[in-house]
Every structure is written in structure tokens, then in C-alpha cells.
PDB file of C-alpha atoms in Angstrom:
ATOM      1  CA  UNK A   1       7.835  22.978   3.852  1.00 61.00           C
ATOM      2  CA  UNK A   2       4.946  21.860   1.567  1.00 66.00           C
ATOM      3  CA  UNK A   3       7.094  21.923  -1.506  1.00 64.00           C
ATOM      4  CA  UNK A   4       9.572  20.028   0.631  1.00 64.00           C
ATOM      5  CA  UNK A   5       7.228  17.185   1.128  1.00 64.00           C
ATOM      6  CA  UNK A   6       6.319  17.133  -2.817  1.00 69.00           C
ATOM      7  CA  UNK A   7       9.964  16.941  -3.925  1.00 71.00           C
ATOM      8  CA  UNK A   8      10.284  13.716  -1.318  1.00 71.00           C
ATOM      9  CA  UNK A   9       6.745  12.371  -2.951  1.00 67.00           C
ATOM     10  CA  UNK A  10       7.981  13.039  -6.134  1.00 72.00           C
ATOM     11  CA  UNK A  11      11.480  11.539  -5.442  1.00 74.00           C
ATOM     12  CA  UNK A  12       9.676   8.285  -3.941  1.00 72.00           C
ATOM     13  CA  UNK A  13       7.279   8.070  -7.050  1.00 70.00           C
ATOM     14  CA  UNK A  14      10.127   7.845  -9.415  1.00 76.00           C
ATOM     15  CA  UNK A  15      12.049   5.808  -7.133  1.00 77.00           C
ATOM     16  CA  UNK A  16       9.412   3.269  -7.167  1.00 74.00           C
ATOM     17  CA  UNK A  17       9.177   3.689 -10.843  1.00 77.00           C
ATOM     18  CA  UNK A  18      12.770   2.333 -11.539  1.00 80.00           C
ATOM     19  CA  UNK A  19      12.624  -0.524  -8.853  1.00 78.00           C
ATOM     20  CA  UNK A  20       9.569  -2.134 -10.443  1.00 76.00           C
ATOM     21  CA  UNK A  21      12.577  -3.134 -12.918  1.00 82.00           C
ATOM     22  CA  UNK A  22      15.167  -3.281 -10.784  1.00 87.00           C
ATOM     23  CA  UNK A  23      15.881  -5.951  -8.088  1.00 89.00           C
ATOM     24  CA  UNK A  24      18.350  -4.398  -6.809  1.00 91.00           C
ATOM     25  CA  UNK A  25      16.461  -1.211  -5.918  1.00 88.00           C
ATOM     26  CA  UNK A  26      13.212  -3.047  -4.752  1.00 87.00           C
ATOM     27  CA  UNK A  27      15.612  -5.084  -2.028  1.00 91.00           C
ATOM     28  CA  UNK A  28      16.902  -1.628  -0.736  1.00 90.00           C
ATOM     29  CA  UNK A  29      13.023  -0.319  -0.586  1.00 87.00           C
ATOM     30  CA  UNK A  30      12.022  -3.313   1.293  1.00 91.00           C
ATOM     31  CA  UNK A  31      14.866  -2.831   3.696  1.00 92.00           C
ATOM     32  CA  UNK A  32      13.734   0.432   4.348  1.00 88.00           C
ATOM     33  CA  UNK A  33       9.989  -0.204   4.513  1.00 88.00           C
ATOM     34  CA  UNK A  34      11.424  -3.000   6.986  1.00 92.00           C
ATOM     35  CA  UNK A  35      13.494  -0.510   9.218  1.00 91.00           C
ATOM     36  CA  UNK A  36      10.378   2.012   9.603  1.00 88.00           C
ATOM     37  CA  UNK A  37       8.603  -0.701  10.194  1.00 90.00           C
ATOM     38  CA  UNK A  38      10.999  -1.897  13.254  1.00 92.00           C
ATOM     39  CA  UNK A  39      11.431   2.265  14.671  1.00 90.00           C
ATOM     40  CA  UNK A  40       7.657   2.515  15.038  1.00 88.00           C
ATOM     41  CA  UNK A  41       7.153  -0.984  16.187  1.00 89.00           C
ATOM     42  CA  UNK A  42      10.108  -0.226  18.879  1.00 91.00           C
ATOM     43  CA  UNK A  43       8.656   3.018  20.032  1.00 89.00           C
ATOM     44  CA  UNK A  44       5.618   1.389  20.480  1.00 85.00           C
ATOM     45  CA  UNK A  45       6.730  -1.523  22.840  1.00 84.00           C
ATOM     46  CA  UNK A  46       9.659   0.961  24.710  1.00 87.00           C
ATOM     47  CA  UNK A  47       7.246   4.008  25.098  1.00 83.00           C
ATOM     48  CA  UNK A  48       4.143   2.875  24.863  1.00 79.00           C
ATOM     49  CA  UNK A  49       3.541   5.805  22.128  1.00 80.00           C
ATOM     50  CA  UNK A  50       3.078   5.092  18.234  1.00 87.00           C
ATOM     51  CA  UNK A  51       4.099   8.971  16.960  1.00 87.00           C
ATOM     52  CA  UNK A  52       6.211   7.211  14.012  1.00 88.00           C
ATOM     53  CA  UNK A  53       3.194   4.865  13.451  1.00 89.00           C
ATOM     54  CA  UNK A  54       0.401   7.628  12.814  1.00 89.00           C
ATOM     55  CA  UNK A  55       3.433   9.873  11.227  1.00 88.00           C
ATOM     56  CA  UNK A  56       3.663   6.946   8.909  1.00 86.00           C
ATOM     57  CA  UNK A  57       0.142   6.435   8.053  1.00 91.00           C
ATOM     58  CA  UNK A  58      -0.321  10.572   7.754  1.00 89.00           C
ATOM     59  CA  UNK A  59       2.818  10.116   4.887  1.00 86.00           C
ATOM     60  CA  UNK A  60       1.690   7.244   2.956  1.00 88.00           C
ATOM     61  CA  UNK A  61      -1.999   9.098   2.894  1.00 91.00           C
ATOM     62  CA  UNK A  62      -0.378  11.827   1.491  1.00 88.00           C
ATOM     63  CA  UNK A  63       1.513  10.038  -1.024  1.00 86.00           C
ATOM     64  CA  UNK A  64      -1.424   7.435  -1.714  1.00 92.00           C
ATOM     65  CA  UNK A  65      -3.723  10.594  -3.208  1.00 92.00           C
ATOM     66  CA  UNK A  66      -0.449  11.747  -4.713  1.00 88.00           C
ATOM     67  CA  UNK A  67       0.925   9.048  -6.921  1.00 89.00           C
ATOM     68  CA  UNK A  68      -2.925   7.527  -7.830  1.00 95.00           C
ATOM     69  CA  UNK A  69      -3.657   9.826 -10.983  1.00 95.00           C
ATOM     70  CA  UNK A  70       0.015   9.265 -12.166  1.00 91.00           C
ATOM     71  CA  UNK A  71      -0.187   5.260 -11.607  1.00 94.00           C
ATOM     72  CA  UNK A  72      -4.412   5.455 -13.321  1.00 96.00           C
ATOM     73  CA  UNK A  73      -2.000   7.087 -16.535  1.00 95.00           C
ATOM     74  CA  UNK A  74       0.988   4.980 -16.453  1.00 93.00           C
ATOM     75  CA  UNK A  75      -1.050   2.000 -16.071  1.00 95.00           C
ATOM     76  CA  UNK A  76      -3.808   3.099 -18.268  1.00 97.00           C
ATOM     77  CA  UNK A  77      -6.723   2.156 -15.506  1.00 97.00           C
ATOM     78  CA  UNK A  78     -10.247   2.002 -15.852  1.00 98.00           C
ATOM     79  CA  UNK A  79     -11.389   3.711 -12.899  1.00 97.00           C
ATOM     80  CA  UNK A  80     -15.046   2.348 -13.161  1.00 97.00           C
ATOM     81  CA  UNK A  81     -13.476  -1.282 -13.397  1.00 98.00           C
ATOM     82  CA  UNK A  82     -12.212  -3.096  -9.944  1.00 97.00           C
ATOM     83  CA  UNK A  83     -11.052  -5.687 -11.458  1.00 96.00           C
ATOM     84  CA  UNK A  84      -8.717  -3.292 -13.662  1.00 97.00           C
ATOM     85  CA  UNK A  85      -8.038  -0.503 -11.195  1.00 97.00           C
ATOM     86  CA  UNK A  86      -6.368  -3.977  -9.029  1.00 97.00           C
ATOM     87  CA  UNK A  87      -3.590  -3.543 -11.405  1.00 97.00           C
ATOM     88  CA  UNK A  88      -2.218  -0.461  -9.208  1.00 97.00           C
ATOM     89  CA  UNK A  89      -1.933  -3.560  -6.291  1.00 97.00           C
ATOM     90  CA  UNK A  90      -0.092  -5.348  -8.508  1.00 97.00           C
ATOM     91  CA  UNK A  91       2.103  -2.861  -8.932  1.00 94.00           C
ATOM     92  CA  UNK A  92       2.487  -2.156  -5.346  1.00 94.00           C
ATOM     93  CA  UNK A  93       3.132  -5.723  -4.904  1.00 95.00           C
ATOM     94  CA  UNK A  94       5.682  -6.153  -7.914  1.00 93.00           C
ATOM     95  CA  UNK A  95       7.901  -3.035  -5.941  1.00 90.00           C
ATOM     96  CA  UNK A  96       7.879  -4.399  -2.733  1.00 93.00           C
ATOM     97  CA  UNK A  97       7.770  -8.347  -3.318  1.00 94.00           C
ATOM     98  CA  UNK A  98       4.905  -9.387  -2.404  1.00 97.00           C
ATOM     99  CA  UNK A  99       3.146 -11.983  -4.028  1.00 97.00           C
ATOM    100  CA  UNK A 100      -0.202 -13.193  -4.491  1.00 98.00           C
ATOM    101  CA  UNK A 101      -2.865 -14.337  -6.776  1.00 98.00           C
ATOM    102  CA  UNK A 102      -6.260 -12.872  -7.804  1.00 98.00           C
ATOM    103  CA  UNK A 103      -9.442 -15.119  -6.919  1.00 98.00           C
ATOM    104  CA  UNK A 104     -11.902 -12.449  -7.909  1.00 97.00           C
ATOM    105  CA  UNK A 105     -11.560 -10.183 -10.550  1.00 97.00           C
ATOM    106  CA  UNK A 106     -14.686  -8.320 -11.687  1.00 97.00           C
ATOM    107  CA  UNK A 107     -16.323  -4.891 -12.743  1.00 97.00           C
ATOM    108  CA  UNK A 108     -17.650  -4.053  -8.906  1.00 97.00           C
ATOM    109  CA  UNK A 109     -15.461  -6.535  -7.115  1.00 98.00           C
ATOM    110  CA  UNK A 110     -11.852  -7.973  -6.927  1.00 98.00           C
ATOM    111  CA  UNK A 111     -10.451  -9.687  -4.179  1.00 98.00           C
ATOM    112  CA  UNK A 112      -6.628 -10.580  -4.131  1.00 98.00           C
ATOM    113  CA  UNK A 113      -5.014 -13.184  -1.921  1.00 98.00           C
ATOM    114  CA  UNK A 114      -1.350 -11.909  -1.292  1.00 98.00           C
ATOM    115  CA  UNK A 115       0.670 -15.107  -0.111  1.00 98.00           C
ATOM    116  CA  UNK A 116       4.119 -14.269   1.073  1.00 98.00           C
ATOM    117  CA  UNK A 117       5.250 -10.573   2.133  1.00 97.00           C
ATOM    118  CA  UNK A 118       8.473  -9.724   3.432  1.00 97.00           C
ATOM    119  CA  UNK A 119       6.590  -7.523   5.994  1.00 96.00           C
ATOM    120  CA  UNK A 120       4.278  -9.678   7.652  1.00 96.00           C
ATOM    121  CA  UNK A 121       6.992 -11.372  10.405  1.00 96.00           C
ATOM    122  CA  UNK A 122       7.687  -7.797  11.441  1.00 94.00           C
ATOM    123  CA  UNK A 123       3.764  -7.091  11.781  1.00 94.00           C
ATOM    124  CA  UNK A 124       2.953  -9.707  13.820  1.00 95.00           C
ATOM    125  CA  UNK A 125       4.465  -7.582  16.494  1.00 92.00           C
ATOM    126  CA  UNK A 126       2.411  -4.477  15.733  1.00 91.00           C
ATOM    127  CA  UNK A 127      -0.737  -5.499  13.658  1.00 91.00           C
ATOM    128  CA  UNK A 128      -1.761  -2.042  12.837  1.00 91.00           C
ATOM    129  CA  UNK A 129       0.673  -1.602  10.294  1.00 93.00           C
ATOM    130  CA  UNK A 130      -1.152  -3.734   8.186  1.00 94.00           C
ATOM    131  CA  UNK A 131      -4.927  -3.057   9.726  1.00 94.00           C
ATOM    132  CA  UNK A 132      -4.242   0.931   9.665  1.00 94.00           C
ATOM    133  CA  UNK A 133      -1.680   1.842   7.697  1.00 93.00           C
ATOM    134  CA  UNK A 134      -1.861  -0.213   4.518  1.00 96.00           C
ATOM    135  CA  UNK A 135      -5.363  -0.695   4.866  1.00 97.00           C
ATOM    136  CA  UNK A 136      -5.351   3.850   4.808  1.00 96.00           C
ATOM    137  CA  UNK A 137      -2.764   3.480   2.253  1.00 96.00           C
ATOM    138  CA  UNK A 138      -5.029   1.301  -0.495  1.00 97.00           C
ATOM    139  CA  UNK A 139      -8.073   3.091   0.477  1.00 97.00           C
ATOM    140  CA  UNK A 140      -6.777   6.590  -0.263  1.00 97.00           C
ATOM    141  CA  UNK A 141      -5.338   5.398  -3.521  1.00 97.00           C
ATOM    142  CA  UNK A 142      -8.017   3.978  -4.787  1.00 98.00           C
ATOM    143  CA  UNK A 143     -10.527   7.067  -3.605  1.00 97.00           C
ATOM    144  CA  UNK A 144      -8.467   9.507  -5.039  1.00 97.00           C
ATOM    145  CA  UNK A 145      -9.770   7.531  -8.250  1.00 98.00           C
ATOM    146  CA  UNK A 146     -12.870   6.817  -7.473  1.00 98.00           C
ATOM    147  CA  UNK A 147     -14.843   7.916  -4.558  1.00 97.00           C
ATOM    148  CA  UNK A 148     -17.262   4.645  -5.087  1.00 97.00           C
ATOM    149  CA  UNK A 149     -14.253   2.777  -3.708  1.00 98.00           C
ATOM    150  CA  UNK A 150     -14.295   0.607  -0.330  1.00 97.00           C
ATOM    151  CA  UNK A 151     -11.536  -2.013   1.131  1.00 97.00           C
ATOM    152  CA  UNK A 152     -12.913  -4.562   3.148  1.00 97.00           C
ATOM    153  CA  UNK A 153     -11.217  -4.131   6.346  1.00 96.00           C
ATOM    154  CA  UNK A 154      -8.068  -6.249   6.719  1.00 96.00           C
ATOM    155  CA  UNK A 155      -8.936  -8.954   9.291  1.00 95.00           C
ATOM    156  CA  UNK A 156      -7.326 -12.265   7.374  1.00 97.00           C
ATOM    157  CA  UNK A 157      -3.732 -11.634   7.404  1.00 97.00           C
ATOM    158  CA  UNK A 158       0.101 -13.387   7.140  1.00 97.00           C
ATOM    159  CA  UNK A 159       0.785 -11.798  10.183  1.00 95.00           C
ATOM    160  CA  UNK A 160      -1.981 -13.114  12.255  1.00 94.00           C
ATOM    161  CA  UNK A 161      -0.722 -16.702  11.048  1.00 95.00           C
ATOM    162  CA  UNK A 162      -3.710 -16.862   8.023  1.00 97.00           C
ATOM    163  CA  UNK A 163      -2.403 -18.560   4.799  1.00 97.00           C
ATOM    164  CA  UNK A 164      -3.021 -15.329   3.149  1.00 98.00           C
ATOM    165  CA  UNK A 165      -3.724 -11.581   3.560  1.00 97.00           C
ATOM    166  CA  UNK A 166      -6.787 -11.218   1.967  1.00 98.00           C
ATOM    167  CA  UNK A 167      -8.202  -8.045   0.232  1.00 98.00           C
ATOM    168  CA  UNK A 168     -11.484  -7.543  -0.973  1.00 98.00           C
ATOM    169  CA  UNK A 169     -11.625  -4.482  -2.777  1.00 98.00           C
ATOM    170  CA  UNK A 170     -15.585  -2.809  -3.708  1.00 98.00           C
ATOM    171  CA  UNK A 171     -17.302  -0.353  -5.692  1.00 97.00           C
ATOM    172  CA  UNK A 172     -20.707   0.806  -4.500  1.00 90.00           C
ATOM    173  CA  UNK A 173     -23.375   1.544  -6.765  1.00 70.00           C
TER     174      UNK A 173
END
């Protein structure tokens, strides 16, 4: 089963690869970020249970410590720089179209305002997503890097009607 689960990590690595450069492949990746999205949003409201929401958080964990050494060496990151090891967010942001702008961008500290996301209507029915799971997601990544590494928690957001999600991104000394 563990090999299993690195073939599909594997397969979702690449497949993220390609659709950085492909528009047509980052639509179908937001469509399917958006259907999870809407099956553990559901099974949260209908059964009061959020299985699919922690099994989703548990996956992207495991694929967050998985794909950050390949994205440090495809992206040639400095791991001591924040401002630099940001460049995996832009990434992140360039496959699933988000977009935002960088107001802070330094050795210890960078803090990224992301503007428009194609998630954050869905989220404002099930804040987690974005307080939990992509808030575990970017901390694991970056961690796996460098274990200096600390995201502000996630409390200015799209979904709570802010003009921005908003996050600040650390290295302690």
C-alpha cells in the first residue's frame, strides 16, 4: 500500500509539473481541488463528520514533505532565504491560479498577499480548509526544508470576506 501512495505522489508531482505550463491541465486540477473541496464540505454539513477533511489534510502532509526537496532542486531554493524559499508559493499559486503579490520579501521574513483564488467561495462554507489544511500543507513544505520555518496562522482570508489571504511566512533564529 505504501508504494501505492508514492506512485499517486509521484503521479501528482509530475502532474503538477506539466500544468504549471499548461492551462488546460491547471483548469482540470482546479476542478478537482474544487470537487474535494465540495465532498468534504458536504459530509461535513450532511453528517456532521469531516473524515474526507482530515483524510485530506493527512494526504497533502504527506505529499507536502514529499515534493519539497524536488521543488528546493527544480527551483534552485535557498533554504536559509524566506524571501527565496516563497518561490515554492509561487509555484503553488501559478498551478492552481491563484494570484497575489509579495509585500515582504526578506532573508527571515516574507509575507504574500494572495488576491483572488478560485477556492475561497467554496471555503467560506468550511473555513478549515484554508485554516487547517493549507495552512498544514505550507507548513510541512516548508519544514521539510527547513525546520526554522513558521506560518503565521491564517486568520485574514478571501473566504472570510478580507481583501486578501494573507501569509506571513518566518524563520526563527
Amino acid at each position: 500500500m505504501e508504494h501505492l501512495r508514492e506512485d499517486v505522489e509521484e503521479i501528482l508531482f509530475r502532474l503538477a509539473e506539466r500544468a504549471e505550463h499548461d492551462p488546460v491541465l491547471r483548469a482540470r486540477i482546479v476542478r478537482g481541488v474544487r470537487l474535494a473541496m465540495r465532498v468534504a464540505i458536504t459530509e461535513q454539513k450532511t453528517l456532521g463528520r469531516d473524515r474526507v477533511l482530515r483524510e485530506l489534510t493527512a494526504t497533502a502532509n504527506r505529499w507536502a514533505r514529499w515534493r519539497a526537496p524536488r521543488l528546493a532542486r527544480a527551483l534552485s531554493i535557498d533554504v536559509q532565504d524566506m524571501g527565496d524559499l516563497g518561490r515554492i508559493q509561487d509555484w503553488e499559486d501559478r498551478v492552481t491560479c491563484v494570484t497575489g503579490h509579495w509585500v515582504l520579501r526578506e532573508r527571515e521574513v516574507a509575507e504574500k498577499h494572495e488576491t483572488a483564488c478560485p477556492f475561497a467561495d467554496l471555503a467560506t462554507h468550511e473555513p478549515r480548509i484554508c485554516t487547517e489544511l493549507v495552512h498544514s500543507l505550507e507548513t510541512e513544505t516548508f519544514r521539510a526544508l527547513n525546520p526554522r520555518y513558521r506560518l503565521v496562522p491564517l486568520t485574514r482570508l478571501l473566504s472570510k470576506g478580507d481583501h486578501a489571504c494573507v501569509f506571513r511566512h518566518e524563520l526563527s533564529g
